[in-house]
């Protein structure tokens, strides 16, 4: 199956699962009066918005380069991931607000929390399977948008488990105050996840460099390549799933253009073997020793 089609299917699966879970969590929260359950419904709502954004980003980023976007549409995925991170953080802030109000003014659950326990167990099982599938697709396609959506659902698994265990304790002890305390712990997990996603995608949006390990891979190829005298101005950034690399390579002044072109092609092929989805621009110049990187 085409990888772009797989990405779209994965995003649609995420949307359907989130809609189902939102309905169940909302009903359970309203029936029981549990702030932790309602906060989980809000968290899942942010998951749904993120999944819709992911589908939009995947559809847009798959378009080929055109006159208006000569470098392609890969940054739609980075933009989607950044917005998803912000949505996660906002969901966490809302949960903190609601839980704080309940702690200050007191909180009593309306009914026994058994229904909520079953709902949380169901949400955990669904999100484990869906997030695993999304992680698999994100790795296969090197998709930051699908990865962010998978992380979103993974945070939902952790928070849902925390809420479920809290409801079990409330059911055993009858201490309703545990409900908003658990909600605060859930919010901490959510905000941490949102920050991590936003930081990673913002780096791509601002044309931040590739990770040091990948830069070293490229430098290793250049330094060990026979036939060149050195290089300078190595630049590497990521846009969506594509790694964009620029570098200037020096050759002996008497080398033919055909020879230089052959060496540049070999360098490009070697880099592509180590880093997927490469768009590389190599500029060749006659040897100038004082400018070389050794």
PDB file of N, CA, C and O in Angstrom, residues 110-175:
ATOM      1  N   UNK A 110     -21.302  12.250  42.475  1.00  0.00           N
ATOM      2  CA  UNK A 110     -22.743  12.015  42.537  1.00  0.00           C
ATOM      3  C   UNK A 110     -23.084  10.545  42.766  1.00  0.00           C
ATOM      4  O   UNK A 110     -24.039  10.218  43.459  1.00  0.00           O
ATOM      5  N   UNK A 111     -22.323   9.653  42.139  1.00  0.00           N
ATOM      6  CA  UNK A 111     -22.645   8.229  42.194  1.00  0.00           C
ATOM      7  C   UNK A 111     -21.383   7.404  42.402  1.00  0.00           C
ATOM      8  O   UNK A 111     -20.280   7.925  42.422  1.00  0.00           O
ATOM      9  N   UNK A 112     -21.551   6.110  42.495  1.00  0.00           N
ATOM     10  CA  UNK A 112     -20.404   5.211  42.554  1.00  0.00           C
ATOM     11  C   UNK A 112     -19.674   5.268  41.209  1.00  0.00           C
ATOM     12  O   UNK A 112     -20.310   5.323  40.156  1.00  0.00           O
ATOM     13  N   UNK A 113     -18.348   5.229  41.235  1.00  0.00           N
ATOM     14  CA  UNK A 113     -17.580   5.446  40.008  1.00  0.00           C
ATOM     15  C   UNK A 113     -17.337   4.200  39.158  1.00  0.00           C
ATOM     16  O   UNK A 113     -16.447   4.194  38.318  1.00  0.00           O
ATOM     17  N   UNK A 114     -18.121   3.147  39.351  1.00  0.00           N
ATOM     18  CA  UNK A 114     -17.864   1.880  38.661  1.00  0.00           C
ATOM     19  C   UNK A 114     -17.955   2.038  37.145  1.00  0.00           C
ATOM     20  O   UNK A 114     -17.108   1.520  36.399  1.00  0.00           O
ATOM     21  N   UNK A 115     -18.979   2.743  36.662  1.00  0.00           N
ATOM     22  CA  UNK A 115     -19.137   2.944  35.221  1.00  0.00           C
ATOM     23  C   UNK A 115     -17.908   3.640  34.637  1.00  0.00           C
ATOM     24  O   UNK A 115     -17.411   3.276  33.568  1.00  0.00           O
ATOM     25  N   UNK A 116     -17.405   4.640  35.366  1.00  0.00           N
ATOM     26  CA  UNK A 116     -16.222   5.365  34.910  1.00  0.00           C
ATOM     27  C   UNK A 116     -15.000   4.462  34.816  1.00  0.00           C
ATOM     28  O   UNK A 116     -14.161   4.610  33.925  1.00  0.00           O
ATOM     29  N   UNK A 117     -14.884   3.509  35.742  1.00  0.00           N
ATOM     30  CA  UNK A 117     -13.752   2.569  35.722  1.00  0.00           C
ATOM     31  C   UNK A 117     -13.770   1.745  34.439  1.00  0.00           C
ATOM     32  O   UNK A 117     -12.737   1.568  33.775  1.00  0.00           O
ATOM     33  N   UNK A 118     -14.941   1.246  34.062  1.00  0.00           N
ATOM     34  CA  UNK A 118     -15.055   0.457  32.835  1.00  0.00           C
ATOM     35  C   UNK A 118     -14.767   1.301  31.588  1.00  0.00           C
ATOM     36  O   UNK A 118     -14.136   0.828  30.634  1.00  0.00           O
ATOM     37  N   UNK A 119     -15.231   2.546  31.614  1.00  0.00           N
ATOM     38  CA  UNK A 119     -14.981   3.437  30.475  1.00  0.00           C
ATOM     39  C   UNK A 119     -13.481   3.696  30.308  1.00  0.00           C
ATOM     40  O   UNK A 119     -12.941   3.655  29.199  1.00  0.00           O
ATOM     41  N   UNK A 120     -12.798   3.945  31.426  1.00  0.00           N
ATOM     42  CA  UNK A 120     -11.360   4.186  31.363  1.00  0.00           C
ATOM     43  C   UNK A 120     -10.607   2.948  30.868  1.00  0.00           C
ATOM     44  O   UNK A 120      -9.659   3.065  30.075  1.00  0.00           O
ATOM     45  N   UNK A 121     -11.012   1.780  31.309  1.00  0.00           N
ATOM     46  CA  UNK A 121     -10.372   0.539  30.860  1.00  0.00           C
ATOM     47  C   UNK A 121     -10.539   0.376  29.348  1.00  0.00           C
ATOM     48  O   UNK A 121      -9.591   0.008  28.637  1.00  0.00           O
ATOM     49  N   UNK A 122     -11.734   0.666  28.860  1.00  0.00           N
ATOM     50  CA  UNK A 122     -12.002   0.574  27.419  1.00  0.00           C
ATOM     51  C   UNK A 122     -11.140   1.578  26.653  1.00  0.00           C
ATOM     52  O   UNK A 122     -10.539   1.239  25.625  1.00  0.00           O
ATOM     53  N   UNK A 123     -11.050   2.823  27.167  1.00  0.00           N
ATOM     54  CA  UNK A 123     -10.264   3.867  26.503  1.00  0.00           C
ATOM     55  C   UNK A 123      -8.786   3.488  26.449  1.00  0.00           C
ATOM     56  O   UNK A 123      -8.110   3.721  25.437  1.00  0.00           O
ATOM     57  N   UNK A 124      -8.281   2.896  27.530  1.00  0.00           N
ATOM     58  CA  UNK A 124      -6.879   2.487  27.578  1.00  0.00           C
ATOM     59  C   UNK A 124      -6.581   1.448  26.499  1.00  0.00           C
ATOM     60  O   UNK A 124      -5.596   1.557  25.760  1.00  0.00           O
ATOM     61  N   UNK A 125      -7.426   0.436  26.409  1.00  0.00           N
ATOM     62  CA  UNK A 125      -7.218  -0.645  25.427  1.00  0.00           C
ATOM     63  C   UNK A 125      -7.237  -0.092  23.997  1.00  0.00           C
ATOM     64  O   UNK A 125      -6.353  -0.394  23.185  1.00  0.00           O
ATOM     65  N   UNK A 126      -8.240   0.728  23.689  1.00  0.00           N
ATOM     66  CA  UNK A 126      -8.360   1.295  22.335  1.00  0.00           C
ATOM     67  C   UNK A 126      -7.148   2.159  22.002  1.00  0.00           C
ATOM     68  O   UNK A 126      -6.544   2.037  20.922  1.00  0.00           O
ATOM     69  N   UNK A 127      -6.764   3.040  22.921  1.00  0.00           N
ATOM     70  CA  UNK A 127      -5.658   3.964  22.648  1.00  0.00           C
ATOM     71  C   UNK A 127      -4.305   3.268  22.558  1.00  0.00           C
ATOM     72  O   UNK A 127      -3.410   3.729  21.835  1.00  0.00           O
ATOM     73  N   UNK A 128      -4.136   2.167  23.283  1.00  0.00           N
ATOM     74  CA  UNK A 128      -2.887   1.400  23.166  1.00  0.00           C
ATOM     75  C   UNK A 128      -2.731   0.863  21.740  1.00  0.00           C
ATOM     76  O   UNK A 128      -1.684   1.020  21.104  1.00  0.00           O
ATOM     77  N   UNK A 129      -3.794   0.264  21.222  1.00  0.00           N
ATOM     78  CA  UNK A 129      -3.737  -0.311  19.877  1.00  0.00           C
ATOM     79  C   UNK A 129      -3.584   0.769  18.802  1.00  0.00           C
ATOM     80  O   UNK A 129      -2.769   0.639  17.883  1.00  0.00           O
ATOM     81  N   UNK A 130      -4.361   1.862  18.934  1.00  0.00           N
ATOM     82  CA  UNK A 130      -4.308   2.916  17.920  1.00  0.00           C
ATOM     83  C   UNK A 130      -2.957   3.635  17.948  1.00  0.00           C
ATOM     84  O   UNK A 130      -2.362   3.896  16.907  1.00  0.00           O
ATOM     85  N   UNK A 131      -2.454   3.957  19.157  1.00  0.00           N
ATOM     86  CA  UNK A 131      -1.171   4.664  19.250  1.00  0.00           C
ATOM     87  C   UNK A 131      -0.026   3.809  18.721  1.00  0.00           C
ATOM     88  O   UNK A 131       0.886   4.317  18.057  1.00  0.00           O
ATOM     89  N   UNK A 132      -0.046   2.513  18.987  1.00  0.00           N
ATOM     90  CA  UNK A 132       0.992   1.625  18.456  1.00  0.00           C
ATOM     91  C   UNK A 132       0.986   1.633  16.930  1.00  0.00           C
ATOM     92  O   UNK A 132       2.039   1.657  16.283  1.00  0.00           O
ATOM     93  N   UNK A 133      -0.214   1.605  16.362  1.00  0.00           N
ATOM     94  CA  UNK A 133      -0.323   1.641  14.897  1.00  0.00           C
ATOM     95  C   UNK A 133       0.208   2.965  14.354  1.00  0.00           C
ATOM     96  O   UNK A 133       0.932   2.985  13.342  1.00  0.00           O
ATOM     97  N   UNK A 134      -0.115   4.060  15.025  1.00  0.00           N
ATOM     98  CA  UNK A 134       0.355   5.374  14.575  1.00  0.00           C
ATOM     99  C   UNK A 134       1.877   5.490  14.691  1.00  0.00           C
ATOM    100  O   UNK A 134       2.530   6.055  13.804  1.00  0.00           O
ATOM    101  N   UNK A 135       2.448   4.995  15.777  1.00  0.00           N
ATOM    102  CA  UNK A 135       3.907   5.011  15.917  1.00  0.00           C
ATOM    103  C   UNK A 135       4.565   4.213  14.794  1.00  0.00           C
ATOM    104  O   UNK A 135       5.604   4.632  14.248  1.00  0.00           O
ATOM    105  N   UNK A 136       3.979   3.083  14.443  1.00  0.00           N
ATOM    106  CA  UNK A 136       4.518   2.243  13.368  1.00  0.00           C
ATOM    107  C   UNK A 136       4.504   3.005  12.036  1.00  0.00           C
ATOM    108  O   UNK A 136       5.501   3.011  11.301  1.00  0.00           O
ATOM    109  N   UNK A 137       3.393   3.660  11.741  1.00  0.00           N
ATOM    110  CA  UNK A 137       3.267   4.411  10.490  1.00  0.00           C
ATOM    111  C   UNK A 137       4.176   5.638  10.497  1.00  0.00           C
ATOM    112  O   UNK A 137       4.806   5.972   9.490  1.00  0.00           O
ATOM    113  N   UNK A 138       4.270   6.324  11.649  1.00  0.00           N
ATOM    114  CA  UNK A 138       5.106   7.529  11.728  1.00  0.00           C
ATOM    115  C   UNK A 138       6.574   7.183  11.494  1.00  0.00           C
ATOM    116  O   UNK A 138       7.308   7.939  10.851  1.00  0.00           O
ATOM    117  N   UNK A 139       7.009   6.041  12.016  1.00  0.00           N
ATOM    118  CA  UNK A 139       8.388   5.609  11.811  1.00  0.00           C
ATOM    119  C   UNK A 139       8.625   5.218  10.357  1.00  0.00           C
ATOM    120  O   UNK A 139       9.652   5.570   9.754  1.00  0.00           O
ATOM    121  N   UNK A 140       7.671   4.523   9.783  1.00  0.00           N
ATOM    122  CA  UNK A 140       7.787   4.068   8.401  1.00  0.00           C
ATOM    123  C   UNK A 140       7.815   5.244   7.427  1.00  0.00           C
ATOM    124  O   UNK A 140       8.562   5.240   6.453  1.00  0.00           O
ATOM    125  N   UNK A 141       6.986   6.273   7.724  1.00  0.00           N
ATOM    126  CA  UNK A 141       6.869   7.418   6.816  1.00  0.00           C
ATOM    127  C   UNK A 141       7.697   8.614   7.259  1.00  0.00           C
ATOM    128  O   UNK A 141       7.733   9.622   6.555  1.00  0.00           O
ATOM    129  N   UNK A 142       8.339   8.523   8.431  1.00  0.00           N
ATOM    130  CA  UNK A 142       9.078   9.649   9.022  1.00  0.00           C
ATOM    131  C   UNK A 142       8.164  10.878   9.086  1.00  0.00           C
ATOM    132  O   UNK A 142       8.531  11.979   8.681  1.00  0.00           O
ATOM    133  N   UNK A 143       6.948  10.649   9.612  1.00  0.00           N
ATOM    134  CA  UNK A 143       5.934  11.706   9.661  1.00  0.00           C
ATOM    135  C   UNK A 143       5.838  12.301  11.059  1.00  0.00           C
ATOM    136  O   UNK A 143       5.444  11.624  12.012  1.00  0.00           O
ATOM    137  N   UNK A 144       6.189  13.586  11.199  1.00  0.00           N
ATOM    138  CA  UNK A 144       6.136  14.243  12.498  1.00  0.00           C
ATOM    139  C   UNK A 144       4.685  14.461  12.949  1.00  0.00           C
ATOM    140  O   UNK A 144       4.389  14.452  14.143  1.00  0.00           O
ATOM    141  N   UNK A 145       3.762  14.638  11.999  1.00  0.00           N
ATOM    142  CA  UNK A 145       2.354  14.846  12.346  1.00  0.00           C
ATOM    143  C   UNK A 145       1.744  13.573  12.934  1.00  0.00           C
ATOM    144  O   UNK A 145       1.053  13.610  13.952  1.00  0.00           O
ATOM    145  N   UNK A 146       1.996  12.432  12.279  1.00  0.00           N
ATOM    146  CA  UNK A 146       1.495  11.152  12.789  1.00  0.00           C
ATOM    147  C   UNK A 146       2.162  10.825  14.121  1.00  0.00           C
ATOM    148  O   UNK A 146       1.516  10.321  15.052  1.00  0.00           O
ATOM    149  N   UNK A 147       3.449  11.137  14.244  1.00  0.00           N
ATOM    150  CA  UNK A 147       4.169  10.902  15.499  1.00  0.00           C
ATOM    151  C   UNK A 147       3.558  11.714  16.639  1.00  0.00           C
ATOM    152  O   UNK A 147       3.359  11.195  17.746  1.00  0.00           O
ATOM    153  N   UNK A 148       3.258  12.984  16.379  1.00  0.00           N
ATOM    154  CA  UNK A 148       2.660  13.839  17.406  1.00  0.00           C
ATOM    155  C   UNK A 148       1.297  13.297  17.831  1.00  0.00           C
ATOM    156  O   UNK A 148       0.950  13.308  19.013  1.00  0.00           O
ATOM    157  N   UNK A 149       0.519  12.813  16.860  1.00  0.00           N
ATOM    158  CA  UNK A 149      -0.793  12.244  17.173  1.00  0.00           C
ATOM    159  C   UNK A 149      -0.633  10.980  18.019  1.00  0.00           C
ATOM    160  O   UNK A 149      -1.396  10.749  18.966  1.00  0.00           O
ATOM    161  N   UNK A 150       0.370  10.164  17.694  1.00  0.00           N
ATOM    162  CA  UNK A 150       0.631   8.951  18.470  1.00  0.00           C
ATOM    163  C   UNK A 150       1.030   9.289  19.904  1.00  0.00           C
ATOM    164  O   UNK A 150       0.572   8.656  20.863  1.00  0.00           O
ATOM    165  N   UNK A 151       1.894  10.302  20.057  1.00  0.00           N
ATOM    166  CA  UNK A 151       2.291  10.748  21.397  1.00  0.00           C
ATOM    167  C   UNK A 151       1.092  11.271  22.169  1.00  0.00           C
ATOM    168  O   UNK A 151       0.970  11.057  23.381  1.00  0.00           O
ATOM    169  N   UNK A 152       0.218  11.961  21.457  1.00  0.00           N
ATOM    170  CA  UNK A 152      -1.004  12.488  22.059  1.00  0.00           C
ATOM    171  C   UNK A 152      -1.824  11.344  22.666  1.00  0.00           C
ATOM    172  O   UNK A 152      -2.285  11.408  23.812  1.00  0.00           O
ATOM    173  N   UNK A 153      -2.001  10.290  21.886  1.00  0.00           N
ATOM    174  CA  UNK A 153      -2.791   9.150  22.352  1.00  0.00           C
ATOM    175  C   UNK A 153      -2.072   8.382  23.452  1.00  0.00           C
ATOM    176  O   UNK A 153      -2.700   7.848  24.362  1.00  0.00           O
ATOM    177  N   UNK A 154      -0.745   8.342  23.378  1.00  0.00           N
ATOM    178  CA  UNK A 154       0.016   7.666  24.440  1.00  0.00           C
ATOM    179  C   UNK A 154      -0.161   8.391  25.772  1.00  0.00           C
ATOM    180  O   UNK A 154      -0.311   7.756  26.822  1.00  0.00           O
ATOM    181  N   UNK A 155      -0.155   9.736  25.727  1.00  0.00           N
ATOM    182  CA  UNK A 155      -0.376  10.491  26.964  1.00  0.00           C
ATOM    183  C   UNK A 155      -1.771  10.222  27.499  1.00  0.00           C
ATOM    184  O   UNK A 155      -1.996  10.208  28.716  1.00  0.00           O
ATOM    185  N   UNK A 156      -2.716   9.974  26.590  1.00  0.00           N
ATOM    186  CA  UNK A 156      -4.085   9.652  27.003  1.00  0.00           C
ATOM    187  C   UNK A 156      -4.128   8.291  27.699  1.00  0.00           C
ATOM    188  O   UNK A 156      -4.905   8.095  28.647  1.00  0.00           O
ATOM    189  N   UNK A 157      -3.301   7.358  27.249  1.00  0.00           N
ATOM    190  CA  UNK A 157      -3.234   6.043  27.901  1.00  0.00           C
ATOM    191  C   UNK A 157      -2.774   6.194  29.349  1.00  0.00           C
ATOM    192  O   UNK A 157      -3.383   5.648  30.275  1.00  0.00           O
ATOM    193  N   UNK A 158      -1.698   6.965  29.558  1.00  0.00           N
ATOM    194  CA  UNK A 158      -1.162   7.159  30.906  1.00  0.00           C
ATOM    195  C   UNK A 158      -2.161   7.872  31.808  1.00  0.00           C
ATOM    196  O   UNK A 158      -2.377   7.483  32.957  1.00  0.00           O
ATOM    197  N   UNK A 159      -2.757   8.936  31.263  1.00  0.00           N
ATOM    198  CA  UNK A 159      -3.690   9.709  32.086  1.00  0.00           C
ATOM    199  C   UNK A 159      -4.953   8.905  32.381  1.00  0.00           C
ATOM    200  O   UNK A 159      -5.496   8.963  33.490  1.00  0.00           O
ATOM    201  N   UNK A 160      -5.425   8.142  31.401  1.00  0.00           N
ATOM    202  CA  UNK A 160      -6.618   7.314  31.611  1.00  0.00           C
ATOM    203  C   UNK A 160      -6.357   6.252  32.674  1.00  0.00           C
ATOM    204  O   UNK A 160      -7.222   5.951  33.508  1.00  0.00           O
ATOM    205  N   UNK A 161      -5.141   5.683  32.657  1.00  0.00           N
ATOM    206  CA  UNK A 161      -4.797   4.678  33.664  1.00  0.00           C
ATOM    207  C   UNK A 161      -4.775   5.302  35.054  1.00  0.00           C
ATOM    208  O   UNK A 161      -5.269   4.708  36.024  1.00  0.00           O
ATOM    209  N   UNK A 162      -4.207   6.523  35.143  1.00  0.00           N
ATOM    210  CA  UNK A 162      -4.189   7.216  36.430  1.00  0.00           C
ATOM    211  C   UNK A 162      -5.578   7.486  36.952  1.00  0.00           C
ATOM    212  O   UNK A 162      -5.870   7.281  38.144  1.00  0.00           O
ATOM    213  N   UNK A 163      -6.454   7.946  36.070  1.00  0.00           N
ATOM    214  CA  UNK A 163      -7.842   8.232  36.464  1.00  0.00           C
ATOM    215  C   UNK A 163      -8.548   6.946  36.875  1.00  0.00           C
ATOM    216  O   UNK A 163      -9.284   6.910  37.876  1.00  0.00           O
ATOM    217  N   UNK A 164      -8.335   5.880  36.119  1.00  0.00           N
ATOM    218  CA  UNK A 164      -8.985   4.608  36.438  1.00  0.00           C
ATOM    219  C   UNK A 164      -8.571   4.107  37.826  1.00  0.00           C
ATOM    220  O   UNK A 164      -9.420   3.682  38.631  1.00  0.00           O
ATOM    221  N   UNK A 165      -7.270   4.163  38.124  1.00  0.00           N
ATOM    222  CA  UNK A 165      -6.805   3.708  39.429  1.00  0.00           C
ATOM    223  C   UNK A 165      -7.347   4.608  40.543  1.00  0.00           C
ATOM    224  O   UNK A 165      -7.670   4.141  41.640  1.00  0.00           O
ATOM    225  N   UNK A 166      -7.445   5.904  40.238  1.00  0.00           N
ATOM    226  CA  UNK A 166      -8.025   6.822  41.215  1.00  0.00           C
ATOM    227  C   UNK A 166      -9.478   6.500  41.511  1.00  0.00           C
ATOM    228  O   UNK A 166      -9.916   6.523  42.674  1.00  0.00           O
ATOM    229  N   UNK A 167     -10.228   6.174  40.459  1.00  0.00           N
ATOM    230  CA  UNK A 167     -11.635   5.817  40.642  1.00  0.00           C
ATOM    231  C   UNK A 167     -11.778   4.519  41.431  1.00  0.00           C
ATOM    232  O   UNK A 167     -12.714   4.361  42.224  1.00  0.00           O
ATOM    233  N   UNK A 168     -10.830   3.609  41.209  1.00  0.00           N
ATOM    234  CA  UNK A 168     -10.840   2.362  41.985  1.00  0.00           C
ATOM    235  C   UNK A 168     -10.625   2.672  43.471  1.00  0.00           C
ATOM    236  O   UNK A 168     -11.326   2.131  44.348  1.00  0.00           O
ATOM    237  N   UNK A 169      -9.675   3.569  43.786  1.00  0.00           N
ATOM    238  CA  UNK A 169      -9.417   3.954  45.171  1.00  0.00           C
ATOM    239  C   UNK A 169     -10.616   4.665  45.788  1.00  0.00           C
ATOM    240  O   UNK A 169     -10.972   4.425  46.952  1.00  0.00           O
ATOM    241  N   UNK A 170     -11.237   5.537  45.008  1.00  0.00           N
ATOM    242  CA  UNK A 170     -12.423   6.254  45.502  1.00  0.00           C
ATOM    243  C   UNK A 170     -13.544   5.258  45.802  1.00  0.00           C
ATOM    244  O   UNK A 170     -14.254   5.362  46.810  1.00  0.00           O
ATOM    245  N   UNK A 171     -13.696   4.272  44.916  1.00  0.00           N
ATOM    246  CA  UNK A 171     -14.739   3.260  45.100  1.00  0.00           C
ATOM    247  C   UNK A 171     -14.484   2.437  46.360  1.00  0.00           C
ATOM    248  O   UNK A 171     -15.425   2.020  47.052  1.00  0.00           O
ATOM    249  N   UNK A 172     -13.191   2.218  46.690  1.00  0.00           N
ATOM    250  CA  UNK A 172     -12.844   1.403  47.864  1.00  0.00           C
ATOM    251  C   UNK A 172     -12.855   2.209  49.157  1.00  0.00           C
ATOM    252  O   UNK A 172     -13.270   1.711  50.215  1.00  0.00           O
ATOM    253  N   UNK A 173     -12.402   3.486  49.079  1.00  0.00           N
ATOM    254  CA  UNK A 173     -12.239   4.285  50.295  1.00  0.00           C
ATOM    255  C   UNK A 173     -13.361   5.284  50.539  1.00  0.00           C
ATOM    256  O   UNK A 173     -13.578   5.715  51.671  1.00  0.00           O
ATOM    257  N   UNK A 174     -14.032   5.697  49.440  1.00  0.00           N
ATOM    258  CA  UNK A 174     -15.078   6.713  49.581  1.00  0.00           C
ATOM    259  C   UNK A 174     -14.529   8.121  49.744  1.00  0.00           C
ATOM    260  O   UNK A 174     -15.277   9.056  50.061  1.00  0.00           O
ATOM    261  N   UNK A 175     -13.228   8.333  49.533  1.00  0.00           N
ATOM    262  CA  UNK A 175     -12.612   9.668  49.662  1.00  0.00           C
ATOM    263  C   UNK A 175     -12.698  10.399  48.327  1.00  0.00           C
ATOM    264  O   UNK A 175     -11.869  10.206  47.427  1.00  0.00           O
TER     265      UNK A 175
END
